[in-house]
XYZ file of C-alpha atoms in Angstrom:
200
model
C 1.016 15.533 12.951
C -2.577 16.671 13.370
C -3.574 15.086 10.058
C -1.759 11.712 10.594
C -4.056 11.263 13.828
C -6.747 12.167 11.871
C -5.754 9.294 9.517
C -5.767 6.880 12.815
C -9.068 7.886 13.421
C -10.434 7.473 9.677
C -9.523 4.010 9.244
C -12.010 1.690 9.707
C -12.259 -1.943 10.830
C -10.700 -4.826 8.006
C -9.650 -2.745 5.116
C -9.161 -3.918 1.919
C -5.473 -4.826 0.669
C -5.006 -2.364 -1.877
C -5.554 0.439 0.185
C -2.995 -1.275 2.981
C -0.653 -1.457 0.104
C -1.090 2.119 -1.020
C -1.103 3.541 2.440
C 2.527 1.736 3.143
C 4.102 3.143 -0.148
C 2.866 6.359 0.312
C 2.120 7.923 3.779
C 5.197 8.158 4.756
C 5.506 10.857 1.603
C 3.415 13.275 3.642
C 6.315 14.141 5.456
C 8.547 15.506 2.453
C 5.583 17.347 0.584
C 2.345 17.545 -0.577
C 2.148 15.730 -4.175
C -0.207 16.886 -6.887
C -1.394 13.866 -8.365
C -1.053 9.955 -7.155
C -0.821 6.892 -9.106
C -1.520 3.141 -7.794
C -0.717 0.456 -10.332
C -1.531 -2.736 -8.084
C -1.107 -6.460 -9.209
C -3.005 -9.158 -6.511
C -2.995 -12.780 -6.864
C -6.613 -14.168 -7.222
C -7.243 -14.398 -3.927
C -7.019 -10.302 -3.331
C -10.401 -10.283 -5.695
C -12.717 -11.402 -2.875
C -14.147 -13.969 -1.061
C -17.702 -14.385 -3.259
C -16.981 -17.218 -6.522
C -16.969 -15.769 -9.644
C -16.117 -17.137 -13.085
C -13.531 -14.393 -13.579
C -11.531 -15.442 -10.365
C -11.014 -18.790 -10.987
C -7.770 -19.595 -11.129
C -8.069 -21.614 -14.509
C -10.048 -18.038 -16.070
C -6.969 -16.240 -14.844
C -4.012 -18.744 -15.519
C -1.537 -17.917 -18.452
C -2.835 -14.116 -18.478
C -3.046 -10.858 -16.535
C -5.856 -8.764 -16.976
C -6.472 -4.713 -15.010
C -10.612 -4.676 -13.526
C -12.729 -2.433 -11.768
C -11.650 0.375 -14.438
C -15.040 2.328 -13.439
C -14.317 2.617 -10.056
C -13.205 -0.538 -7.790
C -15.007 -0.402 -4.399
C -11.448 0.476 -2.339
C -10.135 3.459 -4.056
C -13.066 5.619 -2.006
C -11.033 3.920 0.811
C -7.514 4.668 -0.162
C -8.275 8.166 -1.071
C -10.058 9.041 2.672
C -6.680 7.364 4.465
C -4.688 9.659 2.104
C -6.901 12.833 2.855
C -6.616 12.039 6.874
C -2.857 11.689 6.374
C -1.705 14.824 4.936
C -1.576 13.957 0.786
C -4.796 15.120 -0.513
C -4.117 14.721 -4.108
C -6.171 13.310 -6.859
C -5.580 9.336 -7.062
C -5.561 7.190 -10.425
C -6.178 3.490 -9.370
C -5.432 0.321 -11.727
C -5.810 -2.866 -10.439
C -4.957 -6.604 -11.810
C -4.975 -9.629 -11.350
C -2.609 -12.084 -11.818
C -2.179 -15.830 -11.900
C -0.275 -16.262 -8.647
C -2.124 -17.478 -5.029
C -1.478 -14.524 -2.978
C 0.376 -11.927 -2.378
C 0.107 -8.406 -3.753
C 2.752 -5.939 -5.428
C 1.921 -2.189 -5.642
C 3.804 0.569 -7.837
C 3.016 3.675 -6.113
C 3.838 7.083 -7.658
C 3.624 10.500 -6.491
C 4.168 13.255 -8.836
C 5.107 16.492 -6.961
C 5.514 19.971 -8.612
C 9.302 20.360 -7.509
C 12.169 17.951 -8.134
C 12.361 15.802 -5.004
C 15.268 15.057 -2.719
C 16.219 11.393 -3.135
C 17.658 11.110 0.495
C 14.756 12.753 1.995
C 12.899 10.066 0.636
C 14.685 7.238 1.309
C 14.614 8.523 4.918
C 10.541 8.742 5.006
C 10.706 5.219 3.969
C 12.659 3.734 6.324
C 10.110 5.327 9.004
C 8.117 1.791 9.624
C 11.552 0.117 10.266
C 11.811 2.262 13.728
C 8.935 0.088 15.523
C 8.231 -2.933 13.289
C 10.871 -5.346 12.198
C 8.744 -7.055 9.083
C 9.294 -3.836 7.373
C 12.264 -4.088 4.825
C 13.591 -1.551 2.563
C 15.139 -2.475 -0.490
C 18.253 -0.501 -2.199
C 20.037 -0.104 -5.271
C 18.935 -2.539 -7.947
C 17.342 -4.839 -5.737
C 13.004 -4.579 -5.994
C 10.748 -6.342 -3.498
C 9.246 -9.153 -4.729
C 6.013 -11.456 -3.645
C 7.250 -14.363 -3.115
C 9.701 -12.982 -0.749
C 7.401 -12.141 2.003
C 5.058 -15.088 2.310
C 7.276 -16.978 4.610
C 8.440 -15.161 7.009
C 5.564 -12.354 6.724
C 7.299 -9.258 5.661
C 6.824 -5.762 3.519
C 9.325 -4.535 1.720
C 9.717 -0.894 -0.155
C 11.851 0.037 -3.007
C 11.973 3.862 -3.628
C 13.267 5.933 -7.055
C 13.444 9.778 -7.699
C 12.950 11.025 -11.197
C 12.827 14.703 -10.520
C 9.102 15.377 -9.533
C 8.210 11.964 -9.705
C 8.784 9.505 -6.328
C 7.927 5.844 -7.170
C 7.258 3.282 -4.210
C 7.044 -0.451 -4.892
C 5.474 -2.456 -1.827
C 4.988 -5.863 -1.761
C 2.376 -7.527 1.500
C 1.031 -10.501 1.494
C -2.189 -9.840 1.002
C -3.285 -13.188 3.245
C -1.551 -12.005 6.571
C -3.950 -11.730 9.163
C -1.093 -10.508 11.536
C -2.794 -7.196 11.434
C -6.556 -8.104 11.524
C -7.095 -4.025 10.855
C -4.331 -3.880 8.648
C -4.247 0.498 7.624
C -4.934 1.272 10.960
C -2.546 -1.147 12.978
C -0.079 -0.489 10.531
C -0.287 3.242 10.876
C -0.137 3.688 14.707
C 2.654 1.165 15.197
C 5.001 2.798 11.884
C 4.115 6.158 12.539
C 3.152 7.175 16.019
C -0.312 7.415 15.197
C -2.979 7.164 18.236
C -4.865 3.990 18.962
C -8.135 3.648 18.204
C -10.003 2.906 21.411
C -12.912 0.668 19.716
């Protein structure tokens, strides 16, 4: 519990979608384990690349194509790994993300490789944690995956959790336009999982 509050503490003011998207997959992990390695494939629609114009953002660059950037080191994975540190999974994190040609939303497929087979119903359980205080949260079971366009309107998340011995995959899907939690990690962290409140 110590290093969850920690993680309320850490997060800072506006964070970036990815690491909001990371942080729901895979927090509520820390509870079954510590994994050795973590791996974020993320797809965003173009508006998760930033409010500045650039050429490769447009929507007619991105149309008909998706393409992975920020290969040498996109400015939130610094982010995603502190929130990760301050809640319990300190492992080493390999982050790809991509853009695709869709307006918003965001889809993340989370994995967490741990060095003993993993307990399928213990993680299913650490999943459903968010659903005890917040009723956008929706987990998904058997075949069913979440999917973007199915939480734009109403604004929901929605998990999708497999076991393959050592290896726990989360799929989360947030719309990454949502300003229902203006500081999204943190917010989203105190009210899922009993975190403190930041006082500032």
């Amino acid at each position: 519990m110590a290093g969850r509050r920690n993680c309320a503490r850490a997060t800072g003011r506006q964070s970036g979608c990815y690491p909001t998207a990371a942080l729901l997959a895979l927090l509520p992990l820390a509870s079954i384990g510590a994994p050795r390695q973590i791996v974020v494939d993320a797809k965003s629609g173009i508006t998760g690349a930033g409010r500045t114009p650039q050429a490769g953002s447009l929507f007619a660059e991105v149309s008909g194509e998706i393409r992975a950037y920020g290969l040498s080191g996109h400015r939130h994975q610094p982010e995603m790994e502190r929130y990760l540190r301050a809640g319990g999974i300190g492992a080493g994190v390999t982050f790809t993300p991509h853009v695709v040609p869709i307006s918003r939303g965001m889809l993340a497929d989370a994995y967490a490789v741990f060095d003993e087979p993993v307990d399928g119903g213990a993680v299913e359980a650490a999943s459903r944690m968010p659903m005890r205080t917040a009723r956008s949260f929706r987990v998904l079971t058997g075949a069913r995956a979440p999917s973007v366009a199915a939480v734009v309107e109403p604004t929901t998340r929605r998990f999708a959790s497999t076991v393959a011995g050592p290896v726990v995959r989360v799929i989360c899907a947030i719309d990454n336009l949502a300003r229902v939690l203006p500081d999204r990690p943190c917010r989203t962290s105190t009210s899922c999982w009993d975190f403190p409140k930041r006082a500032d």
